[in-house]
Coordinates of C-alpha atoms and ligand atoms in Angstrom, one line a residue:
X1 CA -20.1 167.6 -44.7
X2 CA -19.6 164.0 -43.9
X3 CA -16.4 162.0 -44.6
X4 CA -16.9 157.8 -46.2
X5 CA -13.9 155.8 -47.5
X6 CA -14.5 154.7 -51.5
X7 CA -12.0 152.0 -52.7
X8 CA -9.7 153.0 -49.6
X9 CA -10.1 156.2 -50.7
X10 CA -11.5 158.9 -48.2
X11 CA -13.6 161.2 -50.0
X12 CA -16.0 164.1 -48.6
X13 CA -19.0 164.8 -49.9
X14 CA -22.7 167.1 -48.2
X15 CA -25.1 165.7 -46.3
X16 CA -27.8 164.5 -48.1
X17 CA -26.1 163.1 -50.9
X18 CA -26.5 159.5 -52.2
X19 CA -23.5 156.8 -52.3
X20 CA -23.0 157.8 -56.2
X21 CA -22.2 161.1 -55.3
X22 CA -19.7 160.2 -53.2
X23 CA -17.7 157.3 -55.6
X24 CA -17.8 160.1 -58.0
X25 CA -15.9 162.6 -56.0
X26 CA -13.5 160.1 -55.1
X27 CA -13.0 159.8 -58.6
X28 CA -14.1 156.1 -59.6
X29 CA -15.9 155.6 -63.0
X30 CA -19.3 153.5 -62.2
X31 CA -21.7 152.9 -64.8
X32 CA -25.3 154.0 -64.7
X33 CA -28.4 153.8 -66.9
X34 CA -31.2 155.2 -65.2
X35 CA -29.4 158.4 -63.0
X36 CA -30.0 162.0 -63.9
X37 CA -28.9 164.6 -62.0
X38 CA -31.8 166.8 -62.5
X39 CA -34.1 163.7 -61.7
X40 CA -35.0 162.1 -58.1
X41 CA -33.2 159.0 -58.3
X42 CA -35.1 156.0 -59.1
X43 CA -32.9 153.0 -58.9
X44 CA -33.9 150.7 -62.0
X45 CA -31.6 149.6 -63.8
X46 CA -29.4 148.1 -60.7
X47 CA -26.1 149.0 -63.3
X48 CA -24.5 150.8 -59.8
X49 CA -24.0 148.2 -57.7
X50 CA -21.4 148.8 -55.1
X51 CA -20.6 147.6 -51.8
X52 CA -20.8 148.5 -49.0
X53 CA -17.8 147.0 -46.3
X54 CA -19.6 149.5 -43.7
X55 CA -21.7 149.5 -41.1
X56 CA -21.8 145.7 -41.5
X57 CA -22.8 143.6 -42.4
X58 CA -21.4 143.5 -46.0
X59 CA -24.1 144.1 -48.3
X60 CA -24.7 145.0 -52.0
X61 CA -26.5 148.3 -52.9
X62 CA -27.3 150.6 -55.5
X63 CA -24.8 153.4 -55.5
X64 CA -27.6 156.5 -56.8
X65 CA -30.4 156.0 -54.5
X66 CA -28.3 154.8 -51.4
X67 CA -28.0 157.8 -48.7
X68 CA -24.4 158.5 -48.4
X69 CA -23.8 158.6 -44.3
X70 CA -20.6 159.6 -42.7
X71 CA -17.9 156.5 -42.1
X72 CA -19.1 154.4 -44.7
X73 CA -16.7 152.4 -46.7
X74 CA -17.9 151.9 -49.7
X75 CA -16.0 149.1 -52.5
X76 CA -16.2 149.0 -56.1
X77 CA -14.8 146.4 -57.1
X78 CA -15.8 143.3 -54.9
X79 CA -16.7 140.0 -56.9
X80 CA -19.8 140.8 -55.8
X81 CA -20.1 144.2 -57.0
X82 CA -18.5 143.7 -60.6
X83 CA -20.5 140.2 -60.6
X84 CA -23.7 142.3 -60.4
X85 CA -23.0 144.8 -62.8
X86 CA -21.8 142.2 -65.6
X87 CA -24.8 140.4 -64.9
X88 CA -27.3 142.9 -65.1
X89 CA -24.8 144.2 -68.7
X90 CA -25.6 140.6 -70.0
X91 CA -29.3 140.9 -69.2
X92 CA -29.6 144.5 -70.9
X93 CA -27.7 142.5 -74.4
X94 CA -30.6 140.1 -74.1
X95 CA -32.5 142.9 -74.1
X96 CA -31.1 145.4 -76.5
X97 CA -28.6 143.2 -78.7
X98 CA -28.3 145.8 -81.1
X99 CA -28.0 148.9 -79.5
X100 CA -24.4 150.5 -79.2
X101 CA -24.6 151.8 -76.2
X102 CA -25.6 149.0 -74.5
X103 CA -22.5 147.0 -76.3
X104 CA -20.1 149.5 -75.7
X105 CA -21.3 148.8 -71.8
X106 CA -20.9 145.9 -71.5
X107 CA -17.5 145.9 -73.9
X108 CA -16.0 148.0 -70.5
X109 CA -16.8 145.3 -68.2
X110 CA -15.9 142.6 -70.4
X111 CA -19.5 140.9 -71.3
X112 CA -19.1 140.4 -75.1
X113 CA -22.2 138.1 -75.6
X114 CA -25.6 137.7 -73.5
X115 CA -27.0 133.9 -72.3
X116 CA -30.1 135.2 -72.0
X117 CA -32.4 136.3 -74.8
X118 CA -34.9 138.5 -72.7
X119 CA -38.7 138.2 -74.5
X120 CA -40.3 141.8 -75.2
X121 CA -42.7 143.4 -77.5
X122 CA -40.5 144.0 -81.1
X123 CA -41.3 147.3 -82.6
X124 CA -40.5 150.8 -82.3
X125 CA -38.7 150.3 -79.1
X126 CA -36.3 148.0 -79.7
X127 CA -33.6 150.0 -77.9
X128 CA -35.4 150.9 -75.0
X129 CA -33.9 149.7 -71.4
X130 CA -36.9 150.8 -69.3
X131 CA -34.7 153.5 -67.2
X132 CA -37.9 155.6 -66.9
X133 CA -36.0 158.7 -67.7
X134 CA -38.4 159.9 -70.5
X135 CA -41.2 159.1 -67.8
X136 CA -39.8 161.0 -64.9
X137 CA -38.6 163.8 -67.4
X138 CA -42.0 164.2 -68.9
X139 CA -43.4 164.5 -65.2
X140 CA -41.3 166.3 -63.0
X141 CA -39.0 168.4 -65.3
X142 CA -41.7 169.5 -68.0
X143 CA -44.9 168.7 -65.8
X144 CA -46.5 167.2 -69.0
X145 CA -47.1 163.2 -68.0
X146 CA -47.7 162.4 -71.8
X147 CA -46.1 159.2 -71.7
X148 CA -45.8 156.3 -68.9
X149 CA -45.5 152.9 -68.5
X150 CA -47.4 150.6 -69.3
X151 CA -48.1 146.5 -69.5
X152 CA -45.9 143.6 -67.7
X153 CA -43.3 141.7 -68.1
X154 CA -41.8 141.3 -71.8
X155 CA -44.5 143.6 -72.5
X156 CA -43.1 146.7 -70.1
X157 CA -43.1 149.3 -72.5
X158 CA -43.1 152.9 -72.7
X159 CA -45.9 154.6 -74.3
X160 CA -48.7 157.4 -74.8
X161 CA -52.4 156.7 -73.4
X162 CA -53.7 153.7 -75.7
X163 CA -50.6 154.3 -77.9
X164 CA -52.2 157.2 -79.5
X165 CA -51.5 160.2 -80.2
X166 CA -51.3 162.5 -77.1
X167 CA -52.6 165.8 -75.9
X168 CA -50.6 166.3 -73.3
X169 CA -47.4 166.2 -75.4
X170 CA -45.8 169.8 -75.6
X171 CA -43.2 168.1 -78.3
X172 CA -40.2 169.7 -75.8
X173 CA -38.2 166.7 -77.1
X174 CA -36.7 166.4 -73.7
X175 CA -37.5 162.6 -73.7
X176 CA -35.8 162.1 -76.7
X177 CA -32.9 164.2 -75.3
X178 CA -32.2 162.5 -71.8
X179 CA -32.8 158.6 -73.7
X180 CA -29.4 157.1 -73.0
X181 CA -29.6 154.5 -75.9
X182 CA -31.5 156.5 -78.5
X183 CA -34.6 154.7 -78.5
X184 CA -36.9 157.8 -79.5
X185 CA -37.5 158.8 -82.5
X186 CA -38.2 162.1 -83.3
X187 CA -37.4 164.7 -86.4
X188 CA -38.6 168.2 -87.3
X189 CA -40.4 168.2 -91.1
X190 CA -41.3 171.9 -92.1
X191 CA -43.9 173.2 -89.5
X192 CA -44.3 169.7 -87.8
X193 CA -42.2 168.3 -85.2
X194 CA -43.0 164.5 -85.2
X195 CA -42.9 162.1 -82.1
X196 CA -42.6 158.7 -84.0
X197 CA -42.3 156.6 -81.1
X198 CA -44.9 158.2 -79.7
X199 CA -47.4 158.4 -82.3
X200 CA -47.8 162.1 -82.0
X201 CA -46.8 165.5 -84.1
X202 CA -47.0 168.8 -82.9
X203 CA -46.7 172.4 -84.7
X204 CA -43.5 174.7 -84.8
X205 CA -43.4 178.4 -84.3
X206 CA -40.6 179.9 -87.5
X207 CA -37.9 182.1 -86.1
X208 CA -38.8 185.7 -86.8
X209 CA -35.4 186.2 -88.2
X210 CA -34.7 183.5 -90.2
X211 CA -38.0 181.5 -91.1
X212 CA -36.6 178.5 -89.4
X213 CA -39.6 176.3 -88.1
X214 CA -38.2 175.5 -84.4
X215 CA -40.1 175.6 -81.2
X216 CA -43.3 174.0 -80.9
X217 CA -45.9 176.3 -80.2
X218 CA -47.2 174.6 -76.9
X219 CA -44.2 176.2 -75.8
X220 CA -45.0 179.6 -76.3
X221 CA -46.1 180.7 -73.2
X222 CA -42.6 180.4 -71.6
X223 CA -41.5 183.7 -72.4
X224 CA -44.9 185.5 -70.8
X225 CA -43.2 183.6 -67.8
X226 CA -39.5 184.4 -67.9
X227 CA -39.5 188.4 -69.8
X228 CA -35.8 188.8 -69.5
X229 CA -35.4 186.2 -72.0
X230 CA -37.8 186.8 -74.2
X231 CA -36.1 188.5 -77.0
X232 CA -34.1 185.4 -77.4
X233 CA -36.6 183.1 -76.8
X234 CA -38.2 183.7 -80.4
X235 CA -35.4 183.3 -81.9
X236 CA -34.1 179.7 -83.1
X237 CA -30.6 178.6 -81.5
X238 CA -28.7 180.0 -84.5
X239 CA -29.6 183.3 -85.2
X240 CA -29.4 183.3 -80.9
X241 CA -26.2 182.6 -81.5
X242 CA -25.0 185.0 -84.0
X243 CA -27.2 188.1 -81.9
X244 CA -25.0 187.1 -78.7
X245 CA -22.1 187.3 -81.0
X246 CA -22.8 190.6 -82.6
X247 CA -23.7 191.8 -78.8
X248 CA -20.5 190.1 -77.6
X249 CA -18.1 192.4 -80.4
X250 CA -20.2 195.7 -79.5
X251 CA -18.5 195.6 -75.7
X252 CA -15.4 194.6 -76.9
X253 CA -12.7 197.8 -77.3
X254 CA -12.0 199.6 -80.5
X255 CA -8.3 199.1 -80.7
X256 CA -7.8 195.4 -79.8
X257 CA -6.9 193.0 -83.0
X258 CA -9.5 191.0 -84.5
X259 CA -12.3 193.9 -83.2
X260 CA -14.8 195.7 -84.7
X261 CA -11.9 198.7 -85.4
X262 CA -10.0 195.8 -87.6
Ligands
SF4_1 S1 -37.3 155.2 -74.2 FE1 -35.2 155.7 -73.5 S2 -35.4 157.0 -71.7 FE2 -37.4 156.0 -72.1 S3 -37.3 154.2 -70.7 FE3 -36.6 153.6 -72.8 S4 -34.4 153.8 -72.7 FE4 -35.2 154.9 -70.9
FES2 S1 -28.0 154.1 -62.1 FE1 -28.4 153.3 -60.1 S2 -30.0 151.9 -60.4 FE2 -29.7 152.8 -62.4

């Protein structure tokens, strides 16, 4: 364990952990955008700027992939620090004026409008940030890579090979899921589940008690690989639900209140 000062606070956190880590345990609220923490940090959308007193000399740096080392101290609210974070709030409005998350962002720390008007590509992805987290979620979590980045500048975008409809996609939906600002579009029609954004549909698999189209049927194979599960598995959250339920009231006792007995 080492021990670090945040906001005059002393805070211990492991070895090995990254300055976020660390502002978190001592309790301070810092914004970020681009930090999962089920992903390697990545360190693009700069919204974690702290500072950091110590070892000098002073110096900004983002909180989530900074190594956390013992006796730093560590300051969130420098003008520096708060400077950095409003300024990279006002760029992300020039970006995304009408997404809410975004605006309820900046809101916090006091940025109400944007000077900048930030040029991109209009379209589908009109709320997208460029965090990467569908990217790195596609990649390391699923192991799928059916979507990266692609072009420069206003044209950085995030899309499938030749923005067509792609093989590789299993249609987990965890891109959709981990997209802090909503900016994927995806919705399960009978059997299909489609991937608007990226131009792509895949088949469901019905749940064998219910009929329910749910899982897509790339991701079949998952209970062959986990077997304790797999009487579960097939079944869509809700009727998993009421069989862990029904399970649940079998172990309880006869004579309690609100029992099986009742
Ligand atoms: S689509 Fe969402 S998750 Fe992907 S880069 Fe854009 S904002 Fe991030
Ligand atoms: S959360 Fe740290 S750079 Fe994005």
């Amino acid at each position: 364990m080492i021990n670090l000062t945040v906001n005059g606070r002393p805070v211990t956190v492991p070895e090995g952990t990254r300055v976020l880590q660390a502002v978190r345990a001592a309790g301070v609220a810092l914004p970020t955008l681009c930090y999962h923490e089920g992903l390697a940090p990545y360190g693009a959308c700069r919204l974690c700027m702290v500072t950091l007193t110590s070892p000098p000399p002073s110096k900004l740096i983002a909180a989530c992939v900074y190594p956390a080392a013992a006796g730093m101290i560590v300051n969130t609210e420098t003008p520096e620090a708060v400077g950095s974070r409003r300024l990279v709030l006002e760029l992300l409005l020039g970006r995304c004026p009408q997404s809410g998350v975004i605006k309820n962002l900046a809101a916090a720390m006091g940025v109400k409008e944007s000077r900048f008007q930030v040029s991109r590509t209009e379209g589908d992805m009109d709320l997208c940030v460029l965090c990467g987290l569908c990217v790195r979620v596609c990649q390391e979590a699923i192991g799928a890579s059916a979507i990266s980045f692609v072009g420069r500048g206003g044209n950085r975008r995030v899309s499938t090979p030749f923005e067509m409809h792609s093989e590789a996609c299993i249609g987990c939906g965890a891109c959709a899921e981990i997209c802090p600002t909503g900016a994927i579009r995806m919705e399960d029609k009978g059997p299909w589940r489609i991937l608007y954004t990226w131009h792509t549909r895949v088949e469901l698999q019905p749940c064998p008690q219910c009929g329910r189209f749910f899982v897509p049927q790339e991701m079949a194979f998952l209970p062959e690989q986990c077997p304790e599960i797999e009487s579960l598995w097939r079944l869509c959250p809700a009727c998993r639900q009421q069989r862990a339920a029904r399970q649940w009231m079998q172990l309880l006792p006869l004579d309690r209140p609100g029992t099986r007995g009742d």
